[in-house]
Short mmCIF file of C-alpha atoms and ligand atoms in Angstrom, two decimals:
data_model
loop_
_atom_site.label_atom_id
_atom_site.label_comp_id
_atom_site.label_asym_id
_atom_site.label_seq_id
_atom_site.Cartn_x
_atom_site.Cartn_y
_atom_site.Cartn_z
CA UNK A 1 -25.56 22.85 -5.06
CA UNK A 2 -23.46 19.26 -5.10
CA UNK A 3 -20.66 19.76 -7.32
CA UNK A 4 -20.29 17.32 -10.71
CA UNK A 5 -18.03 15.43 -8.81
CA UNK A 6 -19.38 13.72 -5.55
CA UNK A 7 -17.33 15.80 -2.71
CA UNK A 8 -15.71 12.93 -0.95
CA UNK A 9 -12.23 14.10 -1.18
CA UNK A 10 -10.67 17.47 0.42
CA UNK A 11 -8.90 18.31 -2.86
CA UNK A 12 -5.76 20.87 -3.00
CA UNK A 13 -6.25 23.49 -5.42
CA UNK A 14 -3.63 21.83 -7.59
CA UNK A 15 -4.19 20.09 -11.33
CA UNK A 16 -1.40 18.48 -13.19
CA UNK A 17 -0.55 18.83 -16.94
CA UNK A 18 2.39 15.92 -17.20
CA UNK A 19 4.89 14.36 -14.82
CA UNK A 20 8.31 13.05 -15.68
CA UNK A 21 9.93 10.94 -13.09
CA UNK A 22 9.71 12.74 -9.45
CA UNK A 23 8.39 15.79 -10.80
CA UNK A 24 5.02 17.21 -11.65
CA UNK A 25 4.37 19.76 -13.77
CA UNK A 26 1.03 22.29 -12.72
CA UNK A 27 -1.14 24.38 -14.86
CA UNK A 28 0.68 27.28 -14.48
CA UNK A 29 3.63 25.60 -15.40
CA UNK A 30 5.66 25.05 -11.43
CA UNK A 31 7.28 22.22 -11.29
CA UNK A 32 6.59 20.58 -7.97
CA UNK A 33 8.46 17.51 -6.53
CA UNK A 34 6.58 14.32 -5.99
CA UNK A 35 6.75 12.60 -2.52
CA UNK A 36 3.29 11.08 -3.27
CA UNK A 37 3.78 9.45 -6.33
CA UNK A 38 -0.18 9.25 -6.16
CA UNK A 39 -0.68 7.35 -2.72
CA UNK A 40 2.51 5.16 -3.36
CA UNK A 41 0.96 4.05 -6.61
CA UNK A 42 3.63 5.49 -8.81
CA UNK A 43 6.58 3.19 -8.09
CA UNK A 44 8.51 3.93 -10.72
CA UNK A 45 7.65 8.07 -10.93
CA UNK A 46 5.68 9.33 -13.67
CA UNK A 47 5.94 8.43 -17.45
CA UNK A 48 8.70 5.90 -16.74
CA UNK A 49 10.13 5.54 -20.42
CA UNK A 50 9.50 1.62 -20.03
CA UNK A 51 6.58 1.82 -19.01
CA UNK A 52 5.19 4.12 -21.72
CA UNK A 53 6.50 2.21 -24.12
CA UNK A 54 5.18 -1.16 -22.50
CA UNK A 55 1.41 0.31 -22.10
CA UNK A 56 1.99 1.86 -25.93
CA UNK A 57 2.65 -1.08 -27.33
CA UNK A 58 0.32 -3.35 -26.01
CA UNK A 59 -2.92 -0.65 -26.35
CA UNK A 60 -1.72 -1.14 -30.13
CA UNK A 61 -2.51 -5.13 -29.66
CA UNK A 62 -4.91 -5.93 -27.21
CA UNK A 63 -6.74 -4.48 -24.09
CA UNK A 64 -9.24 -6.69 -23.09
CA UNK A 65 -10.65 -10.06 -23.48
CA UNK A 66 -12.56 -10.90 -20.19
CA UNK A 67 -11.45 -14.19 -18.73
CA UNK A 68 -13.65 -16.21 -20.58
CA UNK A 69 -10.37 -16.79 -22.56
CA UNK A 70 -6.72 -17.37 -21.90
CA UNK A 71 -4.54 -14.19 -20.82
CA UNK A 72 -0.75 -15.04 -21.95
CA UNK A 73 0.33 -11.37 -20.61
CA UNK A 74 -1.96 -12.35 -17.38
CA UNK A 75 -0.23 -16.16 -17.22
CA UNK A 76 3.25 -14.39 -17.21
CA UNK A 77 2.66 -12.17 -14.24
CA UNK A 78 1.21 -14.67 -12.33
CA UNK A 79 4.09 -16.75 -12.99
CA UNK A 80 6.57 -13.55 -12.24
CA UNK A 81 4.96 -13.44 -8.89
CA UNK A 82 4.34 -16.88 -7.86
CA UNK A 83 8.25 -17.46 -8.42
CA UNK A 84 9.25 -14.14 -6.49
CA UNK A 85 6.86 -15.13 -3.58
CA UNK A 86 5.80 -17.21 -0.81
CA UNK A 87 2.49 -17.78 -3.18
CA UNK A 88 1.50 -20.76 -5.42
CA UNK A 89 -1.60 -18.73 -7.12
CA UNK A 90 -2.95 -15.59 -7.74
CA UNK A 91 -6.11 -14.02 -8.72
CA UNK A 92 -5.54 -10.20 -10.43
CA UNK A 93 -8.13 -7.17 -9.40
CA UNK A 94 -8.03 -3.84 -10.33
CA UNK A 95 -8.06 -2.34 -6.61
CA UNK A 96 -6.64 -2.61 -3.09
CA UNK A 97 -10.08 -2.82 -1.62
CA UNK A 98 -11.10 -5.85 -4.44
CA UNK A 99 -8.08 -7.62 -2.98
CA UNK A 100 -9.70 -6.96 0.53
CA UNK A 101 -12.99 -8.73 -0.72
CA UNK A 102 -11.33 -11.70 -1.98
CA UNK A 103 -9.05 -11.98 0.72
CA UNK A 104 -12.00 -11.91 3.10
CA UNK A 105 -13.56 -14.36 1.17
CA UNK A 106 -10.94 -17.09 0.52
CA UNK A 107 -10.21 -16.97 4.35
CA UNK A 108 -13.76 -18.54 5.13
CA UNK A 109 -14.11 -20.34 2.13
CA UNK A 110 -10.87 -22.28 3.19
CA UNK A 111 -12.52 -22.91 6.46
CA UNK A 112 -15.44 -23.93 5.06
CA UNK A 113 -14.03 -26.71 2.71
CA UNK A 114 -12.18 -27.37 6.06
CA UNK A 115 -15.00 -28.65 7.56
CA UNK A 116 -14.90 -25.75 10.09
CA UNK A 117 -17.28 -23.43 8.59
CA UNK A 118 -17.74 -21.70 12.18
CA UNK A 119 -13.97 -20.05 11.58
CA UNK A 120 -15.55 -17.14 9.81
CA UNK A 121 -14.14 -14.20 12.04
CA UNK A 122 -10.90 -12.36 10.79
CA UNK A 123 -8.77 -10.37 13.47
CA UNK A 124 -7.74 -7.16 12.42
CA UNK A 125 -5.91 -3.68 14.09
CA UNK A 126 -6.85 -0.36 14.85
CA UNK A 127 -5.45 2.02 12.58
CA UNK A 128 -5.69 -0.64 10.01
CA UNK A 129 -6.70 0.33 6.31
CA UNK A 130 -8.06 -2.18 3.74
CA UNK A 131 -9.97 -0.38 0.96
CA UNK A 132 -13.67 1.47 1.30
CA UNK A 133 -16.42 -1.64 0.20
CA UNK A 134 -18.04 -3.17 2.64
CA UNK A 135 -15.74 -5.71 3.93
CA UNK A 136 -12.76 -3.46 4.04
CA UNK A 137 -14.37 -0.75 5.83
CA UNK A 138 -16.09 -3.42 8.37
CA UNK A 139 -12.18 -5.07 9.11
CA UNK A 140 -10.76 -1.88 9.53
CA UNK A 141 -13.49 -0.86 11.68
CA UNK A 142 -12.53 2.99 12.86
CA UNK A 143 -16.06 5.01 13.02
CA UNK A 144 -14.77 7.27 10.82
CA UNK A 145 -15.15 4.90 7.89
CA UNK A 146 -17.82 3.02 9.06
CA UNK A 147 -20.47 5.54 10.80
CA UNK A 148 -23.26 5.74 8.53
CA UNK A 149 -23.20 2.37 6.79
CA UNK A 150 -24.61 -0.25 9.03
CA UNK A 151 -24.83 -2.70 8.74
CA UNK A 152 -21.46 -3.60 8.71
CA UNK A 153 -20.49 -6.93 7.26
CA UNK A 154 -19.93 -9.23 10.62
CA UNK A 155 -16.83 -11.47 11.92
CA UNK A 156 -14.08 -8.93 12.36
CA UNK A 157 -12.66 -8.50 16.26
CA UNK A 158 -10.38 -5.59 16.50
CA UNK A 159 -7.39 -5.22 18.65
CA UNK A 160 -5.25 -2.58 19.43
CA UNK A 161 -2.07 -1.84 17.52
CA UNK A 162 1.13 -3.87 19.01
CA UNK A 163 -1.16 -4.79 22.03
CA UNK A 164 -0.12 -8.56 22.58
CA UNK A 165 -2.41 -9.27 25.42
CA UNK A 166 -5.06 -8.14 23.85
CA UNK A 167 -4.60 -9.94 20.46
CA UNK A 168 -4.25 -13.08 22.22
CA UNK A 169 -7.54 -12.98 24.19
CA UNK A 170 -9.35 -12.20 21.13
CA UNK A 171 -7.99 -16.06 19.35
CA UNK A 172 -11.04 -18.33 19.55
CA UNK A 173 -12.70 -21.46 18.10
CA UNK A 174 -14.43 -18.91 15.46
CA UNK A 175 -11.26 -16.78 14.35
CA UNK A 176 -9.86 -18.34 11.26
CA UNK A 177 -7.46 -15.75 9.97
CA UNK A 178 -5.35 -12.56 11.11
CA UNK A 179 -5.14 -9.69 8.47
CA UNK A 180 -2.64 -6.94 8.73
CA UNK A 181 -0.57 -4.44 6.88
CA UNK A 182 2.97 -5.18 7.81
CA UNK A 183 3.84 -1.10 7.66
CA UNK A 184 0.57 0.50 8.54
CA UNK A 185 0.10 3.48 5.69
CA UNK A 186 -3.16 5.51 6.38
CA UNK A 187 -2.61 4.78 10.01
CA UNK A 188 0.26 7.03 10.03
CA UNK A 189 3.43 4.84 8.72
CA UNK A 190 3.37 2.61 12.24
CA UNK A 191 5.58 -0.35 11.07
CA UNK A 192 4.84 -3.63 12.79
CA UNK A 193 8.34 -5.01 14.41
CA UNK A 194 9.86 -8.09 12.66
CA UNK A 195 9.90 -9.57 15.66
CA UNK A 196 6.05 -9.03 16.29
CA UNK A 197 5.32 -10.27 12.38
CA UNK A 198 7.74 -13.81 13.52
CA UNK A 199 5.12 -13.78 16.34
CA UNK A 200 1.77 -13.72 14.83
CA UNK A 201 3.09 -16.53 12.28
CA UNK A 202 3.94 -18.28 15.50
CA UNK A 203 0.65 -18.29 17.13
CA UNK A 204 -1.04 -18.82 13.69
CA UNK A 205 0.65 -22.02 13.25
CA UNK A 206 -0.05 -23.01 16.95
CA UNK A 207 -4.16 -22.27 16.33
CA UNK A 208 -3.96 -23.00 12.77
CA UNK A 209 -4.97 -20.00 11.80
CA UNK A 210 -4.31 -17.89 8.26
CA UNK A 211 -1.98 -14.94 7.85
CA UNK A 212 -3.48 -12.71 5.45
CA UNK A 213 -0.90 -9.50 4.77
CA UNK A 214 -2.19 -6.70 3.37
CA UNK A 215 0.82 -5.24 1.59
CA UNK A 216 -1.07 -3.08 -1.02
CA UNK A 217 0.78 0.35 0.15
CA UNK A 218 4.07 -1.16 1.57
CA UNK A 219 4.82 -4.19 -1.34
CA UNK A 220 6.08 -3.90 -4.57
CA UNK A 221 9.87 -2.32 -3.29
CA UNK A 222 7.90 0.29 -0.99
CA UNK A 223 10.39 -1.09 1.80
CA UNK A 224 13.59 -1.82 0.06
CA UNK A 225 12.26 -5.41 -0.34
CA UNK A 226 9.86 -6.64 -2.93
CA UNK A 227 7.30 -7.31 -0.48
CA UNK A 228 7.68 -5.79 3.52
CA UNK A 229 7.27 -9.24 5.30
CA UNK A 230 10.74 -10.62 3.82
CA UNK A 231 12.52 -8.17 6.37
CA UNK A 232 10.75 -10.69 9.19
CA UNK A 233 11.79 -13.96 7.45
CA UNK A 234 8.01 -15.15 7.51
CA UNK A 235 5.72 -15.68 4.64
CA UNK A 236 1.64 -15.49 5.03
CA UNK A 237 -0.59 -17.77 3.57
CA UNK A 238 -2.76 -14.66 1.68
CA UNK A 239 -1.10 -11.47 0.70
CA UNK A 240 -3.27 -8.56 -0.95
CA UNK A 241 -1.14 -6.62 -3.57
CA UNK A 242 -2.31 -3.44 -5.40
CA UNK A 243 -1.08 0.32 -5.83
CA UNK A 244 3.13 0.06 -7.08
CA UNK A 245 2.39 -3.08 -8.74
CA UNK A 246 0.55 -1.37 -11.73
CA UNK A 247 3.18 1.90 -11.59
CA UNK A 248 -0.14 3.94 -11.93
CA UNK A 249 -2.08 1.59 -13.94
CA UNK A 250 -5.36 0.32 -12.24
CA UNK A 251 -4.11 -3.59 -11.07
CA UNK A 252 -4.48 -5.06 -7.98
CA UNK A 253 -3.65 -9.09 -7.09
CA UNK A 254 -4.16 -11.74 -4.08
CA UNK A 255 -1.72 -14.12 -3.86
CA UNK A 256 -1.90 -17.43 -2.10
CA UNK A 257 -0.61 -20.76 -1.17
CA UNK A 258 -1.95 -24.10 -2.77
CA UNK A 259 -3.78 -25.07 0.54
CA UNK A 260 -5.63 -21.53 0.07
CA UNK A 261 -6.38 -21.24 -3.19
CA UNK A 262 -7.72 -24.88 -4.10
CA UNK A 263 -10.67 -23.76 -1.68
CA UNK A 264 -11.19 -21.23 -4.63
CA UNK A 265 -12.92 -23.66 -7.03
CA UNK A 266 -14.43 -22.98 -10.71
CA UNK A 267 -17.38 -19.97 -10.36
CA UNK A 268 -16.13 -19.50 -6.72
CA UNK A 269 -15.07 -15.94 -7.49
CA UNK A 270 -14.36 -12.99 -10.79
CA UNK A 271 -13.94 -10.34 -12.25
CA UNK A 272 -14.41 -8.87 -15.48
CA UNK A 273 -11.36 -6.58 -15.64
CA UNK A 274 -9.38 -8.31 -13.57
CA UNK A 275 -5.91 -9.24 -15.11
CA UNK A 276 -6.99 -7.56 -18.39
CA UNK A 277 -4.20 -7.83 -21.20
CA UNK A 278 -3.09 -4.25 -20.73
CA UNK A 279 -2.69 -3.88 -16.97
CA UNK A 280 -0.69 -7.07 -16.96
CA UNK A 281 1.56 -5.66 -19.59
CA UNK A 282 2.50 -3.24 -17.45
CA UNK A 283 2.43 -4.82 -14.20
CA UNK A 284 4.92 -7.50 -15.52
CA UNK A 285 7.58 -4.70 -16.73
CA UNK A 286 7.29 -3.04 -13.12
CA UNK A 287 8.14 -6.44 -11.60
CA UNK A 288 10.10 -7.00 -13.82
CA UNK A 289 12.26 -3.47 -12.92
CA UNK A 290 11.45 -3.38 -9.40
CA UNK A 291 12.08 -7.13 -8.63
CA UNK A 292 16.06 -6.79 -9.59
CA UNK A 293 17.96 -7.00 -6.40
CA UNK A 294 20.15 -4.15 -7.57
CA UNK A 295 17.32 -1.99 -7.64
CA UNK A 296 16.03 -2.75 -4.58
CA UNK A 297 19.80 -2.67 -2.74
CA UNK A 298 19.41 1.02 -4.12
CA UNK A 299 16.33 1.93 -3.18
CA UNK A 300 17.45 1.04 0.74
CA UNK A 301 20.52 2.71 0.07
CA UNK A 302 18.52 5.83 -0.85
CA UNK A 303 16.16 5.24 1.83
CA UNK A 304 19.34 5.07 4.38
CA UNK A 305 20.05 8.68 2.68
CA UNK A 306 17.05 10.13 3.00
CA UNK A 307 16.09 8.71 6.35
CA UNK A 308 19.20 10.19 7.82
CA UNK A 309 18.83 14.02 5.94
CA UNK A 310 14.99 13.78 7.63
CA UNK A 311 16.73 12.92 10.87
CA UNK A 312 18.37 15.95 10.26
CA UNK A 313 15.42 18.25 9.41
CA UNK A 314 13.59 17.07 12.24
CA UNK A 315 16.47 18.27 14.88
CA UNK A 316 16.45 21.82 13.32
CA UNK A 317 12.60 21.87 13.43
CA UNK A 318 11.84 20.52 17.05
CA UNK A 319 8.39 22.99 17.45
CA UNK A 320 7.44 21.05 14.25
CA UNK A 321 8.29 17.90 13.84
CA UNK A 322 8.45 14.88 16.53
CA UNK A 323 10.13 12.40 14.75
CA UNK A 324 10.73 10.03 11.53
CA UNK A 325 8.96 6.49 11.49
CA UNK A 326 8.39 4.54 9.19
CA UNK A 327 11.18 1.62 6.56
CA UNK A 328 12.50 2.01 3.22
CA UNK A 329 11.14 5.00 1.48
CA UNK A 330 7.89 4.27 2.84
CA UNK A 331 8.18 7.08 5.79
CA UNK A 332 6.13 9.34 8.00
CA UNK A 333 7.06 12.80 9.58
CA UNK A 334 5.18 12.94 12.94
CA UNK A 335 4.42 16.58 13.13
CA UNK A 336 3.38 18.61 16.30
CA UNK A 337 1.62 21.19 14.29
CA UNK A 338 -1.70 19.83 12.00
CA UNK A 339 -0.05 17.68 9.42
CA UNK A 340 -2.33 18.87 7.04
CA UNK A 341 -0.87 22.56 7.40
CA UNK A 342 2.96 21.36 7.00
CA UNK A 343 0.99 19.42 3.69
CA UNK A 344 -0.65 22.85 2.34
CA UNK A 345 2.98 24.57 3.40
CA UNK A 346 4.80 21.89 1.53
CA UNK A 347 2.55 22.63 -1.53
CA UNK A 348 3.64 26.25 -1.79
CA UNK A 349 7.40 25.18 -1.35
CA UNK A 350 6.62 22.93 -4.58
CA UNK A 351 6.59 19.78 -2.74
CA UNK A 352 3.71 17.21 -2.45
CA UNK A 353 3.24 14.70 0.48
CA UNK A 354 0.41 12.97 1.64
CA UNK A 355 -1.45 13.30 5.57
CA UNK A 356 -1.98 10.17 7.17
CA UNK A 357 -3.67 9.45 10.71
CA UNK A 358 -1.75 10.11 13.95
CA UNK A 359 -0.80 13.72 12.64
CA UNK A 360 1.60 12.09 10.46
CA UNK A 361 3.30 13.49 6.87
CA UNK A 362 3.70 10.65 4.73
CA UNK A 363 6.38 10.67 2.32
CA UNK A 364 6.15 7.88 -0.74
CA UNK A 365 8.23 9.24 -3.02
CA UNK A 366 9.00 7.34 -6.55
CA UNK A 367 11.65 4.30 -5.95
CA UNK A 368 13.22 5.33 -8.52
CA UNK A 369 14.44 9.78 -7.18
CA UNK A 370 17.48 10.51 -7.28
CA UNK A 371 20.07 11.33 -4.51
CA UNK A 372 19.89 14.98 -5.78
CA UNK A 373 16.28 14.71 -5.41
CA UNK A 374 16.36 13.46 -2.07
CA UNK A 375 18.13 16.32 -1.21
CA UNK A 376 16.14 18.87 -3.07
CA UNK A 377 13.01 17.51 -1.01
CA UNK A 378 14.83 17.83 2.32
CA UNK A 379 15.61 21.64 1.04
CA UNK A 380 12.03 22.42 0.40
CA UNK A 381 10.71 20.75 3.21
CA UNK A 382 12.84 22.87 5.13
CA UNK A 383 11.36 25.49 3.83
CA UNK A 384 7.64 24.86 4.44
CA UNK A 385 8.96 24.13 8.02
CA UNK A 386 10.41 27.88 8.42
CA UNK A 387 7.33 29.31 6.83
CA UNK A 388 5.13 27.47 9.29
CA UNK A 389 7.18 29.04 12.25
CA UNK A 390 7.14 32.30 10.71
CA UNK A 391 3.24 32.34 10.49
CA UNK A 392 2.68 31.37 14.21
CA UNK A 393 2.58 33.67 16.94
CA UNK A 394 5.70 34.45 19.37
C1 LIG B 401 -4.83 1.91 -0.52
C2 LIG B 401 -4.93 0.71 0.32
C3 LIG B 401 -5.98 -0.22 0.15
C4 LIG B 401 -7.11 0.01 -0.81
O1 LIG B 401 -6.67 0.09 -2.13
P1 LIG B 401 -7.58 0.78 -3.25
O2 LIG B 401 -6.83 0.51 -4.52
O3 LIG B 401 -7.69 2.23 -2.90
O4 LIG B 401 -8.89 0.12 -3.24
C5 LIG B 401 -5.98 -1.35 0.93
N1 LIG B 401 -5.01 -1.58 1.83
C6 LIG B 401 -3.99 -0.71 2.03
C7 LIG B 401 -2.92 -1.03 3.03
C8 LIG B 401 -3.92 0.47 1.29
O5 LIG B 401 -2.93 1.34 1.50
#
């Protein structure tokens, strides 16, 4: 018989009570320590006091309107982000993969006010992850998301990860955009060089072509920047935000430059959550935390930390870890044993991380743990380490 909820996922046998900063508390009362923070969605850990109070006091006022109306708490995000960005405009969604649809969208609408309406395809990477509708599943292409659920939208030629020769074969008169994630997440934390980032903005320029960054898992502070791409000194001209930018609280947002977004005239696109009073609220106080340069000059001195105590765990576990990848405290732990074992060992050493492709351990921990906690995770992850090598035969 189907269970009441449609089995998609491959859940842990683990429910949650209440959370307070890095830590979750279970049914039974164990306190486990977050390095999830739900898929990188909870920048600022769980039941940030700001944030509670933000989200309490503006359920008290106002949750919804529909943008048939004027959204002050929407106007002042947009405004927080357009001045902390490349961007000019934005358009707020309540997803990742609703970023991925406008995105999509905006990219051959451009071309098409441009007079170029052939420039519909979009080059993308393997490995790549943009949401589950039918445009993001078509860009990322990989027949695990897509087998099953032809057709697939068309216009998207993939190219292997970091393979230049490839990527510039595929440029034709039809591509009119490039869309990648400038740290790859569910691809298994595979960060794309600053150097490679300078050069796709390079031969965008040189084949007018549009940058479209998908920074819904690495923005937001993920990297010890607000947004990954400022480490390579180039802007794009679309930029998909989502997951830390709500702390937890359903938001998403595309951002773009003038040129972009006038394509995107009245009736051209909406949504009837999007940018609601409430999420706004709160995604204005987590910009308005996370966008403070002191907090993100901690956050890479923490990553520094806990990038060098992994370094650390990974020499004294050789038989089960490869290496540490990954920038900021956005990082992966390739494992030589099923990465979804050292996950299920992790969870009975109270620790939670996430599985990613490429037998990688993700760790997204809240920006906001502490050095103590840093060093607490190392401790337990040590453990679920020695209790994997205890369980496997001599
Ligand atoms: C999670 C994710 C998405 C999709 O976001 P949803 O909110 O799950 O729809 C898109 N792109 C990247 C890079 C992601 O990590």
């Amino acid at each position: 018989m189907i269970p009441a909820i449609l089995p998609t996922y491959n859940r842990a046998p683990l429910a949650f009570t209440h959370g307070n900063g890095s830590w979750l508390v279970a049914e039974d009362g164990a306190r486990y320590l977050d390095l999830a923070a739900g898929i990188a969605v909870n920048a600022l850990g769980h039941a940030h006091p700001a944030l509670v109070e933000t989200l309490a006091a503006q359920a008290g006022k106002l949750w919804h309107t529909s943008n048939l109306y004027q959204i002050p708490e929407q106007q002042a995000l947009a405004e927080r982000l357009v001045e902390a960005t490349f961007a000019d405009t934005v358009f707020f969604t309540n997803s990742g993969t609703e970023a991925c649809e406008l995105a999509v969208k905006m990219a051959r609408k451009y071309w098409h006010e441009a007079g170029q309406p052939e420039r519909t395809d979009i080059i993308t990477f393997e490995g790549a992850f943009h949401g589950r509708s039918s445009a993001a599943i078509a860009a990322a292409g990989s027949e695990k998301m897509t087998k099953g659920f032809g057709p697939l939208l068309p216009g998207f030629v993939h190219v292997p990860f970091g393979d230049h020769d490839a990527l510039t074969a595929a440029i034709s008169d039809t591509v009119g955009a490039i869309l990648i994630e400038p740290v790859q997440g569910e691809g298994g934390i595979r960060p794309v060089p600053d150097q490679c980032l300078k050069g796709l903005r390079d031969l965008c320029d040189s084949h007018g072509i549009l940058l479209i960054f998908d920074e819904v898992q690495c923005g937001i502070g993920r990297t010890g920047r607000l947004f990954a791409h400022e480490w390579a000194g180039v802007t794009p001209d679309i930029m998909m935000v989502a997951k830390g930018i709500g702390g937890g609280f359903p938001l998403g947002a595309v951002l773009a430059t003038e040129a972009v977004g006038q394509a995107m005239s009245t009736g051209t696109h909406g949504s009837t959550y999007g940018g609601n009073p409430l999420g706004c609220a709160i995604g204005a106080k987590v910009m308005e935390i996370v966008g403070e340069e002191a907090f993100l000059a901690d956050v890479r001195r923490k990553a520094g930390l806990l990038r060098q105590r992994l370094e650390g765990l990974v020499a004294s576990h050789p038989d089960v870890f490869e290496e540490v990848r990954g920038s900021g405290l956005m990082l992966g732990l390739k494992c030589k044993v099923a990465n979804t074992e050292v996950a299920a060992a992790g969870h009975a050493a109270h620790i939670l991380t996430v599985p990613a492709a490429d037998n990688v351990l993700r760790l997204l921990p809240a920006l906001t743990i502490s050095d103590d906690e840093i060093g607490e995770a190392v401790l337990r992850l040590d453990r679920a380490a020695t209790s994997l090598k205890a369980t496997q035969p001599a």
